[in-house]
Amino acid sequence: MLLLALDTATPTVAVALHDGDRVLAQSHQTDARRHGELLLPAVDKVLRMADRALPEVTGIVVGVGPGPYTGLRVGLATAAAFSAALGTPVHGLCTLDGLAYASGLDIPFVVATDARRKEVYWARYADARTRIGEPAVDRPAELAEAVAGLPAVGAGALLYPDTFTGARAGLPAHQSAAALAELAVERLAAGAEFLPPLPLYLRRPDAQVPANYKVVTPRGAP
């Protein structure tokens, strides 16, 4: 087994390589505007660090979000391209699940990432492997009662300390592809199902066709 894990659903471009027993190499770069520039060089870097070649990859793990439209689609499109070229399966995992797994917590807690527009993507967990319900996107003020006192993981929680009062600097703030890969290895061993490698946006993209957009028919067209 040689799993290539990647996630671009948050400002962090995260890539890791896992051989089924351990993480061989990993790379994390945080830059919300350069996912397209950073991802492929990061994949190349991780392969070189592990002294492996892309054709050796037997499976791909990709974070499906939730996340902003532009960054999220970079990772998913790259995973799909690798899958088509290599003939390997793609295993989708919720990005928040990767952060939860990286926390290692065995008590109830919450994960929150920055959704921009003064909102967060978030979910509650019973422990590092068990999510309660589906991810959601909300304004922090709307969550205060639901998350009060709970340990909080993720950069979204750190942005709004008045809401996520249990946020601590020692808990993971950014996505870890290594954690995503280790979670995938556990689920593969257990025969668990994965999410389809499709984007989990939770809301419409920022770029939309203007309401007064006028379609112009070329001259001479029927």
PDB file of C-alpha atoms in Angstrom:
ATOM      1  CA  MET A   1       0.000   0.000   0.000  1.00  0.00           C
ATOM      2  CA  LEU A   2       1.136   3.507  -0.798  1.00  0.00           C
ATOM      3  CA  LEU A   3      -1.422   6.229  -0.131  1.00  0.00           C
ATOM      4  CA  LEU A   4      -1.059   9.804  -1.346  1.00  0.00           C
ATOM      5  CA  ALA A   5      -3.151  12.111   0.850  1.00  0.00           C
ATOM      6  CA  LEU A   6      -3.920  15.710  -0.013  1.00  0.00           C
ATOM      7  CA  ASP A   7      -6.248  18.457   1.169  1.00  0.00           C
ATOM      8  CA  THR A   8      -6.778  22.014  -0.086  1.00  0.00           C
ATOM      9  CA  ALA A   9     -10.112  22.781   1.598  1.00  0.00           C
ATOM     10  CA  THR A  10      -8.499  25.195   4.070  1.00  0.00           C
ATOM     11  CA  PRO A  11      -5.759  27.824   3.607  1.00  0.00           C
ATOM     12  CA  THR A  12      -3.253  24.993   4.168  1.00  0.00           C
ATOM     13  CA  VAL A  13      -2.033  22.929   1.224  1.00  0.00           C
ATOM     14  CA  ALA A  14      -1.434  19.590   2.927  1.00  0.00           C
ATOM     15  CA  VAL A  15       0.186  16.521   1.329  1.00  0.00           C
ATOM     16  CA  ALA A  16       1.435  13.259   2.860  1.00  0.00           C
ATOM     17  CA  LEU A  17       2.567   9.792   1.814  1.00  0.00           C
ATOM     18  CA  HIS A  18       1.659   6.712   3.892  1.00  0.00           C
ATOM     19  CA  ASP A  19       2.772   3.114   3.306  1.00  0.00           C
ATOM     20  CA  GLY A  20       0.067   1.524   5.444  1.00  0.00           C
ATOM     21  CA  ASP A  21       2.304   1.348   8.513  1.00  0.00           C
ATOM     22  CA  ARG A  22       3.588   4.884   8.906  1.00  0.00           C
ATOM     23  CA  VAL A  23       3.772   8.321   7.370  1.00  0.00           C
ATOM     24  CA  LEU A  24       6.783   8.421   5.055  1.00  0.00           C
ATOM     25  CA  ALA A  25       6.770  12.159   4.344  1.00  0.00           C
ATOM     26  CA  GLN A  26       4.524  15.193   4.610  1.00  0.00           C
ATOM     27  CA  SER A  27       4.313  18.835   3.577  1.00  0.00           C
ATOM     28  CA  HIS A  28       2.142  21.693   4.871  1.00  0.00           C
ATOM     29  CA  GLN A  29       2.121  25.226   3.468  1.00  0.00           C
ATOM     30  CA  THR A  30      -0.438  27.819   4.507  1.00  0.00           C
ATOM     31  CA  ASP A  31      -1.361  30.342   1.826  1.00  0.00           C
ATOM     32  CA  ALA A  32      -5.038  30.854   1.033  1.00  0.00           C
ATOM     33  CA  ARG A  33      -4.365  32.311  -2.445  1.00  0.00           C
ATOM     34  CA  ARG A  34      -1.822  29.869  -3.918  1.00  0.00           C
ATOM     35  CA  HIS A  35      -3.353  26.381  -3.754  1.00  0.00           C
ATOM     36  CA  GLY A  36      -2.933  25.885  -7.494  1.00  0.00           C
ATOM     37  CA  GLU A  37       0.721  26.916  -7.403  1.00  0.00           C
ATOM     38  CA  LEU A  38       1.708  24.960  -4.314  1.00  0.00           C
ATOM     39  CA  LEU A  39      -0.039  21.597  -4.598  1.00  0.00           C
ATOM     40  CA  LEU A  40       1.884  19.822  -7.369  1.00  0.00           C
ATOM     41  CA  PRO A  41       5.322  20.964  -6.127  1.00  0.00           C
ATOM     42  CA  ALA A  42       4.292  19.709  -2.679  1.00  0.00           C
ATOM     43  CA  VAL A  43       3.367  16.308  -4.125  1.00  0.00           C
ATOM     44  CA  ASP A  44       6.729  16.155  -5.899  1.00  0.00           C
ATOM     45  CA  LYS A  45       8.534  17.175  -2.697  1.00  0.00           C
ATOM     46  CA  VAL A  46       6.813  14.491  -0.612  1.00  0.00           C
ATOM     47  CA  LEU A  47       7.581  11.777  -3.162  1.00  0.00           C
ATOM     48  CA  ARG A  48      11.252  12.812  -3.282  1.00  0.00           C
ATOM     49  CA  MET A  49      11.496  12.920   0.521  1.00  0.00           C
ATOM     50  CA  ALA A  50      10.166   9.361   0.683  1.00  0.00           C
ATOM     51  CA  ASP A  51      12.282   8.219  -2.283  1.00  0.00           C
ATOM     52  CA  ARG A  52       9.160   7.018  -4.079  1.00  0.00           C
ATOM     53  CA  ALA A  53       7.716   7.624  -7.550  1.00  0.00           C
ATOM     54  CA  LEU A  54       4.175   8.598  -8.460  1.00  0.00           C
ATOM     55  CA  PRO A  55       3.463   5.327 -10.354  1.00  0.00           C
ATOM     56  CA  GLU A  56       4.006   3.448  -7.058  1.00  0.00           C
ATOM     57  CA  VAL A  57       0.936   5.110  -5.496  1.00  0.00           C
ATOM     58  CA  THR A  58      -1.874   2.586  -4.981  1.00  0.00           C
ATOM     59  CA  GLY A  59      -4.553   4.896  -3.579  1.00  0.00           C
ATOM     60  CA  ILE A  60      -5.383   8.555  -3.152  1.00  0.00           C
ATOM     61  CA  VAL A  61      -6.997  10.176  -0.115  1.00  0.00           C
ATOM     62  CA  VAL A  62      -8.528  13.610  -0.567  1.00  0.00           C
ATOM     63  CA  GLY A  63     -10.247  16.030   1.762  1.00  0.00           C
ATOM     64  CA  VAL A  64     -13.648  16.882   0.286  1.00  0.00           C
ATOM     65  CA  GLY A  65     -14.344  19.886   2.513  1.00  0.00           C
ATOM     66  CA  PRO A  66     -16.306  21.710   3.582  1.00  0.00           C
ATOM     67  CA  GLY A  67     -14.275  24.555   2.169  1.00  0.00           C
ATOM     68  CA  PRO A  68     -14.332  27.602  -0.077  1.00  0.00           C
ATOM     69  CA  TYR A  69     -15.010  26.864  -3.742  1.00  0.00           C
ATOM     70  CA  THR A  70     -11.704  27.870  -5.345  1.00  0.00           C
ATOM     71  CA  GLY A  71      -9.268  26.156  -2.985  1.00  0.00           C
ATOM     72  CA  LEU A  72     -11.315  23.006  -2.521  1.00  0.00           C
ATOM     73  CA  ARG A  73     -11.634  22.237  -6.225  1.00  0.00           C
ATOM     74  CA  VAL A  74      -7.833  22.366  -6.693  1.00  0.00           C
ATOM     75  CA  GLY A  75      -7.304  19.302  -4.505  1.00  0.00           C
ATOM     76  CA  LEU A  76     -10.287  17.390  -5.859  1.00  0.00           C
ATOM     77  CA  ALA A  77      -9.368  18.033  -9.495  1.00  0.00           C
ATOM     78  CA  THR A  78      -5.771  16.973  -8.824  1.00  0.00           C
ATOM     79  CA  ALA A  79      -6.901  13.786  -7.079  1.00  0.00           C
ATOM     80  CA  ALA A  80      -9.184  12.975 -10.016  1.00  0.00           C
ATOM     81  CA  ALA A  81      -6.370  13.576 -12.495  1.00  0.00           C
ATOM     82  CA  PHE A  82      -3.962  11.325 -10.591  1.00  0.00           C
ATOM     83  CA  SER A  83      -6.643   8.644 -10.326  1.00  0.00           C
ATOM     84  CA  ALA A  84      -7.278   8.719 -14.077  1.00  0.00           C
ATOM     85  CA  ALA A  85      -3.563   8.612 -14.902  1.00  0.00           C
ATOM     86  CA  LEU A  86      -2.629   5.889 -12.420  1.00  0.00           C
ATOM     87  CA  GLY A  87      -5.831   3.836 -12.401  1.00  0.00           C
ATOM     88  CA  THR A  88      -5.995   4.076  -8.612  1.00  0.00           C
ATOM     89  CA  PRO A  89      -9.068   4.620  -6.385  1.00  0.00           C
ATOM     90  CA  VAL A  90      -9.805   7.951  -4.700  1.00  0.00           C
ATOM     91  CA  HIS A  91     -11.054   7.897  -1.093  1.00  0.00           C
ATOM     92  CA  GLY A  92     -12.901  11.009   0.082  1.00  0.00           C
ATOM     93  CA  LEU A  93     -12.805  12.135   3.712  1.00  0.00           C
ATOM     94  CA  CYS A  94     -14.394  15.120   5.418  1.00  0.00           C
ATOM     95  CA  THR A  95     -11.712  17.748   5.998  1.00  0.00           C
ATOM     96  CA  LEU A  96     -13.016  18.381   9.514  1.00  0.00           C
ATOM     97  CA  ASP A  97     -12.563  14.669  10.286  1.00  0.00           C
ATOM     98  CA  GLY A  98      -8.858  15.013   9.531  1.00  0.00           C
ATOM     99  CA  LEU A  99      -8.491  17.866  11.993  1.00  0.00           C
ATOM    100  CA  ALA A 100     -10.496  15.942  14.579  1.00  0.00           C
ATOM    101  CA  TYR A 101      -8.302  12.865  14.176  1.00  0.00           C
ATOM    102  CA  ALA A 102      -5.149  14.980  14.516  1.00  0.00           C
ATOM    103  CA  SER A 103      -6.381  16.294  17.872  1.00  0.00           C
ATOM    104  CA  GLY A 104      -6.279  12.858  19.496  1.00  0.00           C
ATOM    105  CA  LEU A 105      -9.018  13.924  21.914  1.00  0.00           C
ATOM    106  CA  ASP A 106     -11.123  11.249  23.597  1.00  0.00           C
ATOM    107  CA  ILE A 107     -13.759  13.640  24.970  1.00  0.00           C
ATOM    108  CA  PRO A 108     -16.503  15.645  23.235  1.00  0.00           C
ATOM    109  CA  PHE A 109     -15.185  18.638  21.281  1.00  0.00           C
ATOM    110  CA  VAL A 110     -15.824  20.798  18.231  1.00  0.00           C
ATOM    111  CA  VAL A 111     -13.835  21.483  15.050  1.00  0.00           C
ATOM    112  CA  ALA A 112     -14.135  24.805  13.212  1.00  0.00           C
ATOM    113  CA  THR A 113     -12.396  26.145  10.100  1.00  0.00           C
ATOM    114  CA  ASP A 114     -12.609  29.607   8.570  1.00  0.00           C
ATOM    115  CA  ALA A 115     -15.429  29.835   6.013  1.00  0.00           C
ATOM    116  CA  ARG A 116     -14.816  33.552   5.368  1.00  0.00           C
ATOM    117  CA  ARG A 117     -17.776  35.984   5.278  1.00  0.00           C
ATOM    118  CA  LYS A 118     -17.474  35.987   9.093  1.00  0.00           C
ATOM    119  CA  GLU A 119     -18.656  32.359   9.168  1.00  0.00           C
ATOM    120  CA  VAL A 120     -17.143  29.005  10.133  1.00  0.00           C
ATOM    121  CA  TYR A 121     -17.458  25.446   8.886  1.00  0.00           C
ATOM    122  CA  TRP A 122     -17.920  23.301  11.958  1.00  0.00           C
ATOM    123  CA  ALA A 123     -18.947  19.949  13.418  1.00  0.00           C
ATOM    124  CA  ARG A 124     -19.189  18.307  16.817  1.00  0.00           C
ATOM    125  CA  TYR A 125     -17.322  15.121  17.766  1.00  0.00           C
ATOM    126  CA  ALA A 126     -17.705  12.522  20.495  1.00  0.00           C
ATOM    127  CA  ASP A 127     -14.003  11.724  20.165  1.00  0.00           C
ATOM    128  CA  ALA A 128     -11.243  12.003  17.559  1.00  0.00           C
ATOM    129  CA  ARG A 129     -12.810   9.322  15.334  1.00  0.00           C
ATOM    130  CA  THR A 130     -16.541   9.928  15.825  1.00  0.00           C
ATOM    131  CA  ARG A 131     -18.375  12.877  14.304  1.00  0.00           C
ATOM    132  CA  ILE A 132     -21.845  13.752  15.624  1.00  0.00           C
ATOM    133  CA  GLY A 133     -24.100  14.816  12.763  1.00  0.00           C
ATOM    134  CA  GLU A 134     -23.187  16.556   9.529  1.00  0.00           C
ATOM    135  CA  PRO A 135     -20.846  19.529   9.016  1.00  0.00           C
ATOM    136  CA  ALA A 136     -22.491  22.949   8.827  1.00  0.00           C
ATOM    137  CA  VAL A 137     -21.670  26.571   8.034  1.00  0.00           C
ATOM    138  CA  ASP A 138     -22.842  29.271  10.444  1.00  0.00           C
ATOM    139  CA  ARG A 139     -21.992  32.613  11.998  1.00  0.00           C
ATOM    140  CA  PRO A 140     -20.086  32.144  15.261  1.00  0.00           C
ATOM    141  CA  ALA A 141     -22.640  34.107  17.277  1.00  0.00           C
ATOM    142  CA  GLU A 142     -25.277  31.538  16.323  1.00  0.00           C
ATOM    143  CA  LEU A 143     -23.166  28.726  17.815  1.00  0.00           C
ATOM    144  CA  ALA A 144     -22.245  30.152  21.190  1.00  0.00           C
ATOM    145  CA  GLU A 145     -24.682  28.038  23.170  1.00  0.00           C
ATOM    146  CA  ALA A 146     -23.963  24.824  21.211  1.00  0.00           C
ATOM    147  CA  VAL A 147     -20.165  24.993  21.632  1.00  0.00           C
ATOM    148  CA  ALA A 148     -19.816  26.729  24.998  1.00  0.00           C
ATOM    149  CA  GLY A 149     -17.098  25.164  27.121  1.00  0.00           C
ATOM    150  CA  LEU A 150     -16.186  22.467  24.597  1.00  0.00           C
ATOM    151  CA  PRO A 151     -12.562  22.046  23.547  1.00  0.00           C
ATOM    152  CA  ALA A 152     -12.284  23.602  20.083  1.00  0.00           C
ATOM    153  CA  VAL A 153      -9.934  22.556  17.275  1.00  0.00           C
ATOM    154  CA  GLY A 154      -9.076  24.517  14.141  1.00  0.00           C
ATOM    155  CA  ALA A 155      -8.193  27.997  12.911  1.00  0.00           C
ATOM    156  CA  GLY A 156     -11.876  28.934  12.775  1.00  0.00           C
ATOM    157  CA  ALA A 157     -12.155  28.447  16.513  1.00  0.00           C
ATOM    158  CA  LEU A 158      -9.090  30.592  17.162  1.00  0.00           C
ATOM    159  CA  LEU A 159     -10.583  33.410  15.098  1.00  0.00           C
ATOM    160  CA  TYR A 160     -13.617  33.666  17.382  1.00  0.00           C
ATOM    161  CA  PRO A 161     -12.468  33.044  20.980  1.00  0.00           C
ATOM    162  CA  ASP A 162     -15.576  34.702  22.418  1.00  0.00           C
ATOM    163  CA  THR A 163     -17.676  31.922  20.861  1.00  0.00           C
ATOM    164  CA  PHE A 164     -15.238  29.015  21.028  1.00  0.00           C
ATOM    165  CA  THR A 165     -14.222  29.517  24.622  1.00  0.00           C
ATOM    166  CA  GLY A 166     -12.558  26.104  24.751  1.00  0.00           C
ATOM    167  CA  ALA A 167     -10.096  26.902  21.956  1.00  0.00           C
ATOM    168  CA  ARG A 168      -6.533  26.199  23.010  1.00  0.00           C
ATOM    169  CA  ALA A 169      -3.272  26.970  21.250  1.00  0.00           C
ATOM    170  CA  GLY A 170      -2.055  23.410  21.858  1.00  0.00           C
ATOM    171  CA  LEU A 171      -4.802  21.879  19.711  1.00  0.00           C
ATOM    172  CA  PRO A 172      -4.378  21.580  15.904  1.00  0.00           C
ATOM    173  CA  ALA A 173      -5.134  24.775  13.984  1.00  0.00           C
ATOM    174  CA  HIS A 174      -4.415  23.615  10.436  1.00  0.00           C
ATOM    175  CA  GLN A 175      -5.122  20.513   8.399  1.00  0.00           C
ATOM    176  CA  SER A 176      -2.696  17.586   8.564  1.00  0.00           C
ATOM    177  CA  ALA A 177      -2.520  15.332   5.517  1.00  0.00           C
ATOM    178  CA  ALA A 178      -0.637  12.857   7.695  1.00  0.00           C
ATOM    179  CA  ALA A 179      -3.648  12.597  10.014  1.00  0.00           C
ATOM    180  CA  LEU A 180      -5.957  12.298   7.009  1.00  0.00           C
ATOM    181  CA  ALA A 181      -3.829   9.438   5.661  1.00  0.00           C
ATOM    182  CA  GLU A 182      -3.704   7.638   9.025  1.00  0.00           C
ATOM    183  CA  LEU A 183      -7.483   7.930   9.362  1.00  0.00           C
ATOM    184  CA  ALA A 184      -7.893   6.498   5.870  1.00  0.00           C
ATOM    185  CA  VAL A 185      -5.607   3.549   6.695  1.00  0.00           C
ATOM    186  CA  GLU A 186      -7.722   2.772   9.769  1.00  0.00           C
ATOM    187  CA  ARG A 187     -10.936   2.914   7.752  1.00  0.00           C
ATOM    188  CA  LEU A 188      -9.536   0.779   4.955  1.00  0.00           C
ATOM    189  CA  ALA A 189      -8.467  -1.860   7.486  1.00  0.00           C
ATOM    190  CA  ALA A 190     -11.955  -1.822   9.017  1.00  0.00           C
ATOM    191  CA  GLY A 191     -13.680  -2.001   5.642  1.00  0.00           C
ATOM    192  CA  ALA A 192     -15.433   1.298   6.340  1.00  0.00           C
ATOM    193  CA  GLU A 193     -17.041   3.372   3.611  1.00  0.00           C
ATOM    194  CA  PHE A 194     -15.566   6.617   2.300  1.00  0.00           C
ATOM    195  CA  LEU A 195     -17.185   9.718   0.912  1.00  0.00           C
ATOM    196  CA  PRO A 196     -17.271  10.149  -2.879  1.00  0.00           C
ATOM    197  CA  PRO A 197     -14.519  12.526  -4.073  1.00  0.00           C
ATOM    198  CA  LEU A 198     -17.001  15.341  -4.652  1.00  0.00           C
ATOM    199  CA  PRO A 199     -16.861  18.843  -3.151  1.00  0.00           C
ATOM    200  CA  LEU A 200     -18.728  19.573   0.046  1.00  0.00           C
ATOM    201  CA  TYR A 201     -19.346  23.296  -0.358  1.00  0.00           C
ATOM    202  CA  LEU A 202     -22.367  23.808   1.963  1.00  0.00           C
ATOM    203  CA  ARG A 203     -23.092  27.087   0.176  1.00  0.00           C
ATOM    204  CA  ARG A 204     -23.013  28.632  -3.294  1.00  0.00           C
ATOM    205  CA  PRO A 205     -19.683  29.943  -4.698  1.00  0.00           C
ATOM    206  CA  ASP A 206     -18.833  33.639  -4.294  1.00  0.00           C
ATOM    207  CA  ALA A 207     -18.673  34.197  -8.061  1.00  0.00           C
ATOM    208  CA  GLN A 208     -22.146  34.244  -9.600  1.00  0.00           C
ATOM    209  CA  VAL A 209     -23.726  35.423 -12.842  1.00  0.00           C
ATOM    210  CA  PRO A 210     -25.150  38.949 -12.328  1.00  0.00           C
ATOM    211  CA  ALA A 211     -28.942  39.085 -12.017  1.00  0.00           C
ATOM    212  CA  ASN A 212     -29.224  41.543 -14.925  1.00  0.00           C
ATOM    213  CA  TYR A 213     -26.862  39.609 -17.195  1.00  0.00           C
ATOM    214  CA  LYS A 214     -27.933  39.972 -20.836  1.00  0.00           C
ATOM    215  CA  VAL A 215     -27.319  37.173 -23.334  1.00  0.00           C
ATOM    216  CA  VAL A 216     -26.138  38.586 -26.669  1.00  0.00           C
ATOM    217  CA  THR A 217     -27.016  36.509 -29.728  1.00  0.00           C
ATOM    218  CA  PRO A 218     -24.326  36.628 -32.471  1.00  0.00           C
ATOM    219  CA  ARG A 219     -25.426  38.481 -35.591  1.00  0.00           C
ATOM    220  CA  GLY A 220     -26.826  36.113 -38.196  1.00  0.00           C
ATOM    221  CA  ALA A 221     -27.665  33.388 -35.676  1.00  0.00           C
ATOM    222  CA  PRO A 222     -31.103  31.801 -36.134  1.00  0.00           C
TER     223      PRO A 222
END
